[in-house]
Tab-separated table of C-alpha atoms in Angstrom:
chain	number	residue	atom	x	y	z
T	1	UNK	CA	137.135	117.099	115.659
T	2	UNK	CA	135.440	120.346	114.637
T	3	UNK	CA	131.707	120.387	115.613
T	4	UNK	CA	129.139	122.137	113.256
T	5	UNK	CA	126.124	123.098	113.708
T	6	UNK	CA	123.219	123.154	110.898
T	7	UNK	CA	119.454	124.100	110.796
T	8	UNK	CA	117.063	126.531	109.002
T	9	UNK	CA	117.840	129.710	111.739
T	10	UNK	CA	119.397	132.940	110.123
T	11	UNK	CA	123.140	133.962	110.908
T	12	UNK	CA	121.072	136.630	113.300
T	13	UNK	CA	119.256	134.014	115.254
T	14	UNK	CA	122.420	131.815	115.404
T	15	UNK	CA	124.158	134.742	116.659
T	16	UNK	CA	122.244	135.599	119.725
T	17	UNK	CA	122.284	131.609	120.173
T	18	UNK	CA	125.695	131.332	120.703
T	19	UNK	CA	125.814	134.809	122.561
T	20	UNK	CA	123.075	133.600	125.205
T	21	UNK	CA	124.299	129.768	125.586
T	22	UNK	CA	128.575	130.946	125.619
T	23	UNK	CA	128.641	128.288	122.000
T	24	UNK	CA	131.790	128.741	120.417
T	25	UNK	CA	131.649	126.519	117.492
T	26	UNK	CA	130.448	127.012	114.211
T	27	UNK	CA	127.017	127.675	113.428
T	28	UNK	CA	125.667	127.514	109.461
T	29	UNK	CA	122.601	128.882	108.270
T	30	UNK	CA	120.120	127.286	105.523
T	31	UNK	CA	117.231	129.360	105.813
T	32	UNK	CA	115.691	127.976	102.558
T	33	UNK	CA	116.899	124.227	103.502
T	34	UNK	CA	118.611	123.513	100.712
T	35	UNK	CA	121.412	121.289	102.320
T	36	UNK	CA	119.157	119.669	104.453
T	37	UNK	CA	117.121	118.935	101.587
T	38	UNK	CA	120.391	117.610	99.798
T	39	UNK	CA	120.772	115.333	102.870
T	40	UNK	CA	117.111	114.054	103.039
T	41	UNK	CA	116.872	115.763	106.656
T	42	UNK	CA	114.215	117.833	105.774
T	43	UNK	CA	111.049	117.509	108.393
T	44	UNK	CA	108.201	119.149	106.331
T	45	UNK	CA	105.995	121.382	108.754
T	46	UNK	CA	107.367	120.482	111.656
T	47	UNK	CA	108.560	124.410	112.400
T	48	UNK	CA	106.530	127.485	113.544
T	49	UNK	CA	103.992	128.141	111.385
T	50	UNK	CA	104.182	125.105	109.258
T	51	UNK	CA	108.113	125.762	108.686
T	52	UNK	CA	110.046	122.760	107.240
T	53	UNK	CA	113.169	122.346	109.025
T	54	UNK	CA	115.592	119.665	109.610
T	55	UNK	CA	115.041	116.497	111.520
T	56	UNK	CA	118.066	116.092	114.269
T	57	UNK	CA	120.855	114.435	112.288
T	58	UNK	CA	124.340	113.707	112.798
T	59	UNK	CA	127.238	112.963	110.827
T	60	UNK	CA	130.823	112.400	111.718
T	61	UNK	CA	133.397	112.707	108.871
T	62	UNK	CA	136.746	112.099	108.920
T	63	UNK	CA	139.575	114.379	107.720
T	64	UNK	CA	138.813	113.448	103.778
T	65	UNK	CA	135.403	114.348	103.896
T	66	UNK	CA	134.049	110.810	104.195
T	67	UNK	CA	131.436	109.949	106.395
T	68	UNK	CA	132.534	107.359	109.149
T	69	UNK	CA	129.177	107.371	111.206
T	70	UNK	CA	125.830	108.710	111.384
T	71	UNK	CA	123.181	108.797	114.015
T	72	UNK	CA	119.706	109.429	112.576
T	73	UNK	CA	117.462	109.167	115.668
T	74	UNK	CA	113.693	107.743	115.433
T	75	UNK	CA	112.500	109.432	118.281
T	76	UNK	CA	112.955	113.543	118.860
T	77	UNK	CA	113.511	112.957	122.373
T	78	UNK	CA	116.753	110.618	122.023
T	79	UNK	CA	118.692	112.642	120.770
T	80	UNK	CA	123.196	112.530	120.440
T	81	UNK	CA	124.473	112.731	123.715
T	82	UNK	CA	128.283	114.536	123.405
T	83	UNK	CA	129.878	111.900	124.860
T	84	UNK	CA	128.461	109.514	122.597
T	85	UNK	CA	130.073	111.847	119.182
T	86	UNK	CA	133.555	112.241	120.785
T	87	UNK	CA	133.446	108.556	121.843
T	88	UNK	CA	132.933	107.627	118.339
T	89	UNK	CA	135.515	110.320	116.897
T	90	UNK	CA	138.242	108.701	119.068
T	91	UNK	CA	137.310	105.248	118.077
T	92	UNK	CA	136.988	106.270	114.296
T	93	UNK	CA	139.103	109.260	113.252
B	1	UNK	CA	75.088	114.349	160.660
B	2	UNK	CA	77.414	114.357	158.189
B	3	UNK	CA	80.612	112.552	159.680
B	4	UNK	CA	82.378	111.517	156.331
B	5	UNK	CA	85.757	111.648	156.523
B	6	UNK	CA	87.684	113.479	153.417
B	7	UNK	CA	89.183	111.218	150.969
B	8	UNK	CA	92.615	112.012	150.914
B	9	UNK	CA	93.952	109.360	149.129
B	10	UNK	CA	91.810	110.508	145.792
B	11	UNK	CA	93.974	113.519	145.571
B	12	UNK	CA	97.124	112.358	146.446
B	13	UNK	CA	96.387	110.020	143.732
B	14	UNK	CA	95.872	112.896	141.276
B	15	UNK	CA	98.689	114.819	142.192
B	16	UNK	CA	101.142	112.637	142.037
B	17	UNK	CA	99.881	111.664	138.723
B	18	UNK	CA	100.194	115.355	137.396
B	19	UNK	CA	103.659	115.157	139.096
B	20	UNK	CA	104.409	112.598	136.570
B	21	UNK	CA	103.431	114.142	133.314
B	22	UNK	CA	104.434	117.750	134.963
B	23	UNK	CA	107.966	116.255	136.233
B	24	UNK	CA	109.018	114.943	132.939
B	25	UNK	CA	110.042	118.242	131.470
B	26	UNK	CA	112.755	118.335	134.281
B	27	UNK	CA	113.686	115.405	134.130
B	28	UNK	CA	114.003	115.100	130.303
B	29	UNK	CA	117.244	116.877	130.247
B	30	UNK	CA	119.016	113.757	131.667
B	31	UNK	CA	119.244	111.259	129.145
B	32	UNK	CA	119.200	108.368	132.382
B	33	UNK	CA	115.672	109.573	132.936
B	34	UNK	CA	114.734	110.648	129.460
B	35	UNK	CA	114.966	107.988	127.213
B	36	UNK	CA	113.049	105.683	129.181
B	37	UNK	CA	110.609	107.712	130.985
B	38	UNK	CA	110.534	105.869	134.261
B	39	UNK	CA	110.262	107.577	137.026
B	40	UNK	CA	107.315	109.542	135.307
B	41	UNK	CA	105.652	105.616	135.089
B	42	UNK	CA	106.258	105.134	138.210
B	43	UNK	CA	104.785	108.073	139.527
B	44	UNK	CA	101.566	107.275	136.930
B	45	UNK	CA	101.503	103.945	138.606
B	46	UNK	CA	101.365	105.084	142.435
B	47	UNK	CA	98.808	107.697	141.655
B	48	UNK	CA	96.291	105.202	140.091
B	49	UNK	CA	97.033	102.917	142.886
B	50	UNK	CA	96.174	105.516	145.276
B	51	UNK	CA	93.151	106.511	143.530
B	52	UNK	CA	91.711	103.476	143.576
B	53	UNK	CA	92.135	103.277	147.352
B	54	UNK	CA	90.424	106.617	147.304
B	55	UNK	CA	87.462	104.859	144.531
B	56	UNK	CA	87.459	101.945	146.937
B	57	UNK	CA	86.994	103.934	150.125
B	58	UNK	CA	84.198	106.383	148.651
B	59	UNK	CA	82.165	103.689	146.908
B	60	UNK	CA	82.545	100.605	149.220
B	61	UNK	CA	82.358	102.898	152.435
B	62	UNK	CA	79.861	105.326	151.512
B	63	UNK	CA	78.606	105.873	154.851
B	64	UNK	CA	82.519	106.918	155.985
B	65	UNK	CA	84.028	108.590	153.509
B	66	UNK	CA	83.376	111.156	150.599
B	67	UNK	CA	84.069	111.150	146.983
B	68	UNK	CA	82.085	109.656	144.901
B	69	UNK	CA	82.099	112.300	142.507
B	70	UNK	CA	85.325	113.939	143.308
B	71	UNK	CA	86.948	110.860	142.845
B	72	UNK	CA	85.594	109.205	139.037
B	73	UNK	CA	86.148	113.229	138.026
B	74	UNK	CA	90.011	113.136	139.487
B	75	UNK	CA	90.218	109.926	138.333
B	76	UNK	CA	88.631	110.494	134.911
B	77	UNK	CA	91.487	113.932	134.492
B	78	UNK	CA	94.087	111.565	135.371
B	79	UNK	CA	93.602	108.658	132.920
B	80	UNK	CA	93.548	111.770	130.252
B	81	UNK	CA	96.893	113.031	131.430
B	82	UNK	CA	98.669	109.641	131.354
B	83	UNK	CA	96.900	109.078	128.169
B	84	UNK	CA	98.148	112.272	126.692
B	85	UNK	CA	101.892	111.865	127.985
B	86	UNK	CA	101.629	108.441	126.349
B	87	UNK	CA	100.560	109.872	123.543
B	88	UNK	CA	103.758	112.265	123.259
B	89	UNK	CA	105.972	109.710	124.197
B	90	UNK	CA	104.601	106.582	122.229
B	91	UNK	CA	103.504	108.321	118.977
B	92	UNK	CA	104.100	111.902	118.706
B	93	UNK	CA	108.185	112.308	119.331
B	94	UNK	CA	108.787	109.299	116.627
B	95	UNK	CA	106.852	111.704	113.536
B	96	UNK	CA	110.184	111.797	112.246
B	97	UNK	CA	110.628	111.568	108.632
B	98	UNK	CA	112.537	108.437	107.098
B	99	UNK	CA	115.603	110.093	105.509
B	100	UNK	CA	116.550	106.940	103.513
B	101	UNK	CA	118.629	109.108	100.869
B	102	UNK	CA	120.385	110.769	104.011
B	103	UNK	CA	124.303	109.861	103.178
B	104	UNK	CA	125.443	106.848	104.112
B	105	UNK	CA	128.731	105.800	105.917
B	106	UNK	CA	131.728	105.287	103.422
B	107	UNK	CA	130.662	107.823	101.154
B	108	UNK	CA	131.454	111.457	100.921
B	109	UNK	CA	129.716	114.005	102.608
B	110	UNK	CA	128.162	116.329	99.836
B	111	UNK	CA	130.011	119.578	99.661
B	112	UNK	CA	127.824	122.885	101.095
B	113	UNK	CA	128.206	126.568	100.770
B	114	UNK	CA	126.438	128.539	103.567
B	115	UNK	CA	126.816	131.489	106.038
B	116	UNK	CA	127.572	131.439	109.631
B	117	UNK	CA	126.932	133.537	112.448
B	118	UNK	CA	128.770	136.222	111.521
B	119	UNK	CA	127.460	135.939	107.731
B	120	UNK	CA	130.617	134.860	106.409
B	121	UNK	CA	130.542	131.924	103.903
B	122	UNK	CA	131.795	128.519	105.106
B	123	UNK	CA	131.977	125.853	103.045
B	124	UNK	CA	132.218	122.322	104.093
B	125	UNK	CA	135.923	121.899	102.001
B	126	UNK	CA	137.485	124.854	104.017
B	127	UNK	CA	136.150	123.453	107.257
B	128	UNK	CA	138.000	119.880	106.612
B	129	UNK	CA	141.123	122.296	105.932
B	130	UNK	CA	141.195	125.269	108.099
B	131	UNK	CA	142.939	124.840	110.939
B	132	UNK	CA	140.811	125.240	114.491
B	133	UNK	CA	142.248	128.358	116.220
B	134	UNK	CA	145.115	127.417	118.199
B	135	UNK	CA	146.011	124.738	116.422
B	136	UNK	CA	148.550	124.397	112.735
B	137	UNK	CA	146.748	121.210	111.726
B	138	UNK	CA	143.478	120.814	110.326
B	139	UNK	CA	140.928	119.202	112.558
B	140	UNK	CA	140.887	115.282	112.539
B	141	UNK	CA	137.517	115.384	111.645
B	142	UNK	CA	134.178	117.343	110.995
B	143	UNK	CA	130.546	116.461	113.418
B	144	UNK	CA	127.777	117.581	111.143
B	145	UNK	CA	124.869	118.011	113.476
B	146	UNK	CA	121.563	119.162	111.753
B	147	UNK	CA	118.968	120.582	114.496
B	148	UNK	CA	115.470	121.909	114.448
B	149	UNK	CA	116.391	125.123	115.093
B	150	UNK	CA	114.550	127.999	116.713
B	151	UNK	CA	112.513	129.129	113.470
């Protein structure tokens, strides 16, 4: 399973992400949140400076590009655990 | 002539209060601790115990032991800080938007063209294709995680 992450930060900011925490997965940019609009992720205002950004999200897909689970959380501060993803990519992929 | 003794119990009261709203942050990188913030109601729950010893002592003993204004103004600052970590907790982390037309399980993830950290474009066909490095098959599967980001 191939992890990916997604949010408003440019390719820059993603960059010295990955370089600071050692992340070695993909990181995508949508500065202007047009696939998290596409989604319905968007979280109007909720950035710096009145920023809309994307509400934490998750989907798993399987090889064909069809979505086999998702885990929308209701509260910012229960959010995916890792071991809850990979438990669900064994169980469904 | 004045004997009183200090009132110790009003500000272990409010310290161990602050300890709970202050102690959270730690503690909120464990999801055992985080999701149900426990330990910080605990902590809430010994400190108002405490202070009311402390109340009980400075208002029902005046003659023995100090605090009648130290302790409603510690006890007044605490009630705000578990108020406002209740706040955050009850109301504040669940603003979350509905995202009722998010994509549902069993259909197909819409396709995406963007750039990644190294501002080459990715879309979300070549990453259900591409092989991961070190490997000759594609990957089993794709985790789309959308996160706030740091703005």
């Amino acid at each position: 399973m191939q992890p990916v992450a997604i949010s408003v930060d440019l390719p820059e900011a993603s960059r010295e992400l990955c370089k600071k925490a050692g992340y070695s997965y993909t990181f995508l940019s949508d500065p202007n949140a047009e696939v998290i609009r596409r989604y319905d992720l968007l979280h109007v205002g909720a950035g710096e400076n009145g920023h809309d950004i994307a509400r934490p999200a998750e989907f798993l897909l399987d090889a064909s590009g069809v979505i086999r689970w998702v885990n929308l959380t209701g509260d910012l501060r229960v959010r995916m655990r890792p071991e809850e993803a990979i438990q669900q990519a064994g169980k469904l992929l | 002539m004045n004997e009183r003794r200090h009132n110790w119990h009003l500000w272990l009261g409010f310290v161990v209060c602050a300890a709970g709203f202050v102690g959270y942050l730690p503690l909120a990188r464990f999801p055992f601790t985080r999701d149900v913030p426990w330990v910080s109601f605990l902590l809430f729950a010994a400190g108002a115990f405490s202070l009311g010893i402390g109340l009980k002592r400075a208002f029902g003993r005046p003659e023995q032991f100090r605090g009648k204004i130290l302790g409603p103004v510690l006890s007044l600052i605490s009630l705000l800080v578990i108020g406002l970590f209740c706040f955050f907790i009850f109301y504040a982390a669940k603003q979350l938007p509905r995202s009722t037309g998010a994509p549902q399980v069993g259909q197909k993830a819409p396709d995406f063209s963007l750039l990644d950290a190294n501002q080459q474009t990715v879309t979300l066909a070549a990453l259900l294709t591409t092989p991961l490095p070190g490997s000759q098959k594609p990957p089993k599967g794709v985790l789309l995680i959308f996160y706030r980001g740091y703005w």
